[in-house]
Coordinates of C-alpha atoms in Angstrom, one line a residue:
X1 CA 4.7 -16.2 -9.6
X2 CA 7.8 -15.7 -7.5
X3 CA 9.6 -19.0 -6.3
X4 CA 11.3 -17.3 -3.4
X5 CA 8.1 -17.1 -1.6
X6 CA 7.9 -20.9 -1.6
X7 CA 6.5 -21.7 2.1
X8 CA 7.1 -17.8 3.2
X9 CA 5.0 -16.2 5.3
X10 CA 3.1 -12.7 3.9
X11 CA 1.2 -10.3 6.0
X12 CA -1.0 -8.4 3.6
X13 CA -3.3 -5.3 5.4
X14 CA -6.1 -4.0 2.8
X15 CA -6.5 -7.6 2.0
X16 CA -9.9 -7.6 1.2
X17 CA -10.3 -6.4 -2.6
X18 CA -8.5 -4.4 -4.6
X19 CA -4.6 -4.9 -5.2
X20 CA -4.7 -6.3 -1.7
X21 CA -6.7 -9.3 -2.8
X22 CA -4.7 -9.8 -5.8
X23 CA -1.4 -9.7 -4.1
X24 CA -2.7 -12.7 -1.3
X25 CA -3.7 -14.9 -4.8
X26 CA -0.1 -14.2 -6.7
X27 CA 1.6 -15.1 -3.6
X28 CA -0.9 -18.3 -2.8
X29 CA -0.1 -19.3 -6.2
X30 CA 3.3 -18.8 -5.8
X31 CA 3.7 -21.0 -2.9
X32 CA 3.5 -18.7 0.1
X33 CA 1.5 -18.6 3.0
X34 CA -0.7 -15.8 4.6
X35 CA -2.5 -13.7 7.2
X36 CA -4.5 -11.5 5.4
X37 CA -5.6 -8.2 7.2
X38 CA -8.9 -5.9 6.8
X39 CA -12.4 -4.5 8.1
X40 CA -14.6 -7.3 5.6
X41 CA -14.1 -10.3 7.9
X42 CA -16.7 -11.9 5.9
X43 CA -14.4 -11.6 2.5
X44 CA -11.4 -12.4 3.8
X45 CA -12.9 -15.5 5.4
X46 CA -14.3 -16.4 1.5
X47 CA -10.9 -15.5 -0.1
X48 CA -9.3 -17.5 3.2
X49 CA -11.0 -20.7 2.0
X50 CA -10.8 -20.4 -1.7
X51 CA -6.8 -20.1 -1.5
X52 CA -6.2 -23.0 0.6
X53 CA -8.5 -25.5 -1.3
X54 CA -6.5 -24.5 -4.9
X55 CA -3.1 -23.5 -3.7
X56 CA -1.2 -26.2 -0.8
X57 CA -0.7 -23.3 1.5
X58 CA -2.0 -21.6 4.9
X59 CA -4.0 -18.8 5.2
X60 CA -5.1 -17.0 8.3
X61 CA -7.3 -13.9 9.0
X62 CA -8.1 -11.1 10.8
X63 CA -10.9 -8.7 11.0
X64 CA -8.6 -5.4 11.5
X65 CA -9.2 -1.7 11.0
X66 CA -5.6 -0.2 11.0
X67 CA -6.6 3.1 12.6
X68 CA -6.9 1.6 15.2
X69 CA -3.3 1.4 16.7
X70 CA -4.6 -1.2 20.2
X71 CA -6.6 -3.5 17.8
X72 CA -3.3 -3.2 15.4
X73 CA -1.0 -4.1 18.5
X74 CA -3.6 -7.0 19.6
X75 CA -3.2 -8.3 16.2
X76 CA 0.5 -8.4 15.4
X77 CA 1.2 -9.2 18.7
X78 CA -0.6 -12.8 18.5
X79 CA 1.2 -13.0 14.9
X80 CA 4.3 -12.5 15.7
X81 CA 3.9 -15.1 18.9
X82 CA 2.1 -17.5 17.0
X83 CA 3.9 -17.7 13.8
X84 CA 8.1 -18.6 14.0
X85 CA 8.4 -16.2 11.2
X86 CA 7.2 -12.8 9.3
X87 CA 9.1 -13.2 5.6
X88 CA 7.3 -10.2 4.3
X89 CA 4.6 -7.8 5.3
X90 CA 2.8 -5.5 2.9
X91 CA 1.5 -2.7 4.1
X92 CA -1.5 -2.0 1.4
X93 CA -4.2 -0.2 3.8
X94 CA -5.2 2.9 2.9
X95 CA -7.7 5.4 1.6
X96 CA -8.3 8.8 0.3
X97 CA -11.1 11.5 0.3
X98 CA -10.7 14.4 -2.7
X99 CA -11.3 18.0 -1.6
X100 CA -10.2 21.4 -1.4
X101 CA -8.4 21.6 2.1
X102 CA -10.6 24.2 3.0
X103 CA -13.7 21.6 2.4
X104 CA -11.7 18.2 4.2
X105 CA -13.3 18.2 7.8
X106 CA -11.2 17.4 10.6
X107 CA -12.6 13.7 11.0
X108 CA -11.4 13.2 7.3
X109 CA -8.1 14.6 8.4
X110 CA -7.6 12.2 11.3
X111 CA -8.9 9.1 9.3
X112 CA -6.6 9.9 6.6
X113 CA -3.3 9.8 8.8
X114 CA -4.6 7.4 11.1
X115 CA -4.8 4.6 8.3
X116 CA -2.7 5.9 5.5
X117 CA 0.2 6.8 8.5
X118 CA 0.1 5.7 11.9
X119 CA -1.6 2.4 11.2
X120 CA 1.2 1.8 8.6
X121 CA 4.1 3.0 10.7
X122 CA 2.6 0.5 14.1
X123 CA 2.3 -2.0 11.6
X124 CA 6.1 -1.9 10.9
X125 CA 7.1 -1.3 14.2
X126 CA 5.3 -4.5 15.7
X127 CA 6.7 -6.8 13.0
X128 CA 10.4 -5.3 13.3
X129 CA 11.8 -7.0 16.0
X130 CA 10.7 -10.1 14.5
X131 CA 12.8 -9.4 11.4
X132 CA 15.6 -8.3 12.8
X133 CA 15.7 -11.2 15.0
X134 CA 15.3 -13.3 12.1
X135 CA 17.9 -10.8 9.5
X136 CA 15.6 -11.3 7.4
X137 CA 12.5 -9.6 5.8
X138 CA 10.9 -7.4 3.7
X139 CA 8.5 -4.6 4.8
X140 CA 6.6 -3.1 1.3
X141 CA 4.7 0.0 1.8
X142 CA 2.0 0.9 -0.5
X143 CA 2.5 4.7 -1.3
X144 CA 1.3 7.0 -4.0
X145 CA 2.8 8.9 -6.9
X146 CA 0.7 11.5 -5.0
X147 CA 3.7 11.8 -2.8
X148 CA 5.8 12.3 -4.9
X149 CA 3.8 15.2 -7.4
X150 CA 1.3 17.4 -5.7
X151 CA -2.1 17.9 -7.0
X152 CA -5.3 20.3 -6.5
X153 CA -8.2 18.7 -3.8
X154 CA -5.3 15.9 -2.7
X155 CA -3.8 18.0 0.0
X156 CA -4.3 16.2 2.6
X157 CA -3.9 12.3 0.6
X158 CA -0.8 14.0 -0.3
X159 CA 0.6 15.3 2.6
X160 CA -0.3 10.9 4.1
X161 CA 1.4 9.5 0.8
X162 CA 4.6 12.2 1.6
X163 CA 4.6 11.1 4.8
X164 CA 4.5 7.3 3.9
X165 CA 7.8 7.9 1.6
X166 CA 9.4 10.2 4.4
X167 CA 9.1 7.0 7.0
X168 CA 9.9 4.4 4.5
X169 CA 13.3 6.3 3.0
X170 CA 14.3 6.3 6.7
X171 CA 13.7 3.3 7.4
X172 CA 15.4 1.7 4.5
X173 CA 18.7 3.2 5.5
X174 CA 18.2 2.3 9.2
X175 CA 17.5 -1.1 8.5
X176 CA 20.2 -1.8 5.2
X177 CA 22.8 -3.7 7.1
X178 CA 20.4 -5.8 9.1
X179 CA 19.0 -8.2 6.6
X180 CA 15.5 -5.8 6.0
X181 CA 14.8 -5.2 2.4
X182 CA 12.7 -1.5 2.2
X183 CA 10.7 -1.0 -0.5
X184 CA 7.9 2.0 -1.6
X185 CA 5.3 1.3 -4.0
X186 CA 4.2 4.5 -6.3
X187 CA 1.5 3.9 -8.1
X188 CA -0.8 6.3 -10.3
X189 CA -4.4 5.4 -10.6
X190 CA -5.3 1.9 -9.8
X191 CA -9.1 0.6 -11.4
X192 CA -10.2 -0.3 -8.3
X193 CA -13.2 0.4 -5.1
X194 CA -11.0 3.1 -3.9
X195 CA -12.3 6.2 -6.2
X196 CA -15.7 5.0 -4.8
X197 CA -14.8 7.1 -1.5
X198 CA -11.7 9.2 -3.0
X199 CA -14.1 10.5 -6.3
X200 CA -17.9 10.5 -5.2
X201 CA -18.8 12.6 -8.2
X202 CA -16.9 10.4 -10.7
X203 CA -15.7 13.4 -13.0
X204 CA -11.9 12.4 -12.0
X205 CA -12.2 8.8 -13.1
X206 CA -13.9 10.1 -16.2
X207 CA -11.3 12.2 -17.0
X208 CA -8.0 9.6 -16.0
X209 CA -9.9 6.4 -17.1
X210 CA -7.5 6.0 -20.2
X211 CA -4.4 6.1 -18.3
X212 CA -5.5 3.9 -15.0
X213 CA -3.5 1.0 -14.0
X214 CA -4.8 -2.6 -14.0
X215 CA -4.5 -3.8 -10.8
X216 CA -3.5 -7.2 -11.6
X217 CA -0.6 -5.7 -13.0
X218 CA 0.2 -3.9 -10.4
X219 CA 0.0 -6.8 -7.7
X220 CA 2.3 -9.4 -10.1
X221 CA 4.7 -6.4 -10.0
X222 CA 4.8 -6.1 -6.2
X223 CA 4.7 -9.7 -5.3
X224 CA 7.7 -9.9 -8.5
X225 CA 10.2 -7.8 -6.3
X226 CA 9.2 -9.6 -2.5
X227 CA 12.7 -10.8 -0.9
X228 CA 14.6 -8.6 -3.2
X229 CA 16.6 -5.6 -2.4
X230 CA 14.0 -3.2 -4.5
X231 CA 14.2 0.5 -3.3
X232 CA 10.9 1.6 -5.3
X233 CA 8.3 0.5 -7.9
X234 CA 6.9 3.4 -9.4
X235 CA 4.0 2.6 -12.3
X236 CA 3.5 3.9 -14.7
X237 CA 7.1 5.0 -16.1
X238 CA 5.5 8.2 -18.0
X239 CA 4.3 9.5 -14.7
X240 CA 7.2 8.8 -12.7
X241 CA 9.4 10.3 -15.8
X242 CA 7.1 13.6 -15.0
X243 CA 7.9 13.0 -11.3
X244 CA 11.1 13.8 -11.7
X245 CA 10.5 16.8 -13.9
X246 CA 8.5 18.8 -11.0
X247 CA 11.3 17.6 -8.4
X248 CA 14.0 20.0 -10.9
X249 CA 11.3 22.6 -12.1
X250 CA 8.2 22.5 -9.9
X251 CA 6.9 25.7 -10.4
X252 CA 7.5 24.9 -14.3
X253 CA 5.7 21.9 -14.0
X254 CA 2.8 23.2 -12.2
X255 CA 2.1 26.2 -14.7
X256 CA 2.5 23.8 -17.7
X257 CA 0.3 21.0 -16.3
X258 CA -1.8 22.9 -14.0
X259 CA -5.1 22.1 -16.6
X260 CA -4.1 17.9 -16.0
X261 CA -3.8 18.5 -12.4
X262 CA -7.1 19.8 -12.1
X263 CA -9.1 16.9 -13.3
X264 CA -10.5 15.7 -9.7

């Protein structure tokens, strides 16, 4: 629950399952209202309906793949003319596909960036002027601690998640004395549908099971810091304490957990 968010209005992408889903039902519960944003038109429609019979709130929808940047202007555009305000919007969408570089075709390549990046960054963009109008808002962007540490058969869901943190680092500072909280969120593995694309074989959950996150968790922890000044969340601690290791000795780091990397 966060009482801040008391009749606020959250723009969730990804909001279809996962951490997406979770986040839209902390925030419902917590008093907020929401557009919720994904490709399942039929689930958000079901999670639509079940949040505004329990929870005294409103909650719209829209069918909306975030590569595509014209459907992702069509759609912000008509939110940001028919809603007075965006409070926070939480930029979740995203995916990832495992493999060698070498092995990653080009059509992988594009999808990758076009979701993870450009449909991230237009998001922003459209909802900006909004918030700045207002001088106040929060844009949270769902990254990865794989932008932060490197791994075998990631290089391309890396290279997105970098440039996710790259963008939102800039942006923080561009927008700090404007009334725009910036925030990255650097999670590890989440238990959710995306290793059903990312890990077709399963050997990489198999091998991380033990240390995957709960999603629940992980959405109270996002919607806990919406309307605050948070610069990152980065779960878990241990991985974000390692993090910082192979930022000061990176080649260190890589020769001593080389083996761990390796587990996709």
């Amino acid at each position: 629950m966060n009482s801040r968010l008391k009749d606020r209005l959250v723009v969730i992408t990804g909001a279809s399952s996962g951490i997406g889903e979770k986040i839209a039902r902390i925030v419902a519960e917590s008093g907020g209202h929401l557009v919720l944003l994904a490709r399942r038109k039929d689930r958000l429609k079901k999670l639509s309906d079940e949040l505004q019979a329990s929870h005294s709130i409103s909650c719209t929808y829209y069918e909306l793949d975030v590569s595509d940047l014209d459907a992702v202007s069509e759609v912000f555009t008509d939110i940001t003319e028919n809603f007075d305000r965006v409070d926070v919007l939480v930029n979740n969408a995203g995916f990832g596909i495992f493999r060698n570089a070498e092995e990653a075709t080009f059509e992988e390549m594009q999808q990758m960036f076009k979701v993870n990046v450009f449909g991230l960054i237009a998001a922003t963009k459209l909802v900006l002027p909004k918030m700045l109008a207002q001088r106040e808002g929060h844009i949270i962007n769902v990254a990865s601690q794989a932008g932060k540490i490197a791994t075998p058969k990631s290089s391309i869901y890396s290279a997105t998640k970098h440039a996710v943190l790259g963008f939102t680092n800039s942006l923080r500072m561009e927008v700090a004395d404007r009334g725009i909280f910036v925030t990255s969120v650097n999670p590890g593995p989440i238990e959710t549908d995306f290793f059903n694309l990312a890990d077709t074989s399963g050997d990489y959950v198999k091998n991380v099971q033990r240390w995957m996150l709960n999603p629940e968790a992980v959405a109270q922890k996002i919607v806990s810091v919406m309307l605050t000044n948070k610069r990152e969340i980065n779960m878990p601690v241990w991985m974000e304490l390692g993090g910082l290791v192979y930022r000061l000795m990176p080649s260190l780091f890589e020769k001593v957990a080389g083996n761990l990397f390796r587990q996709k």
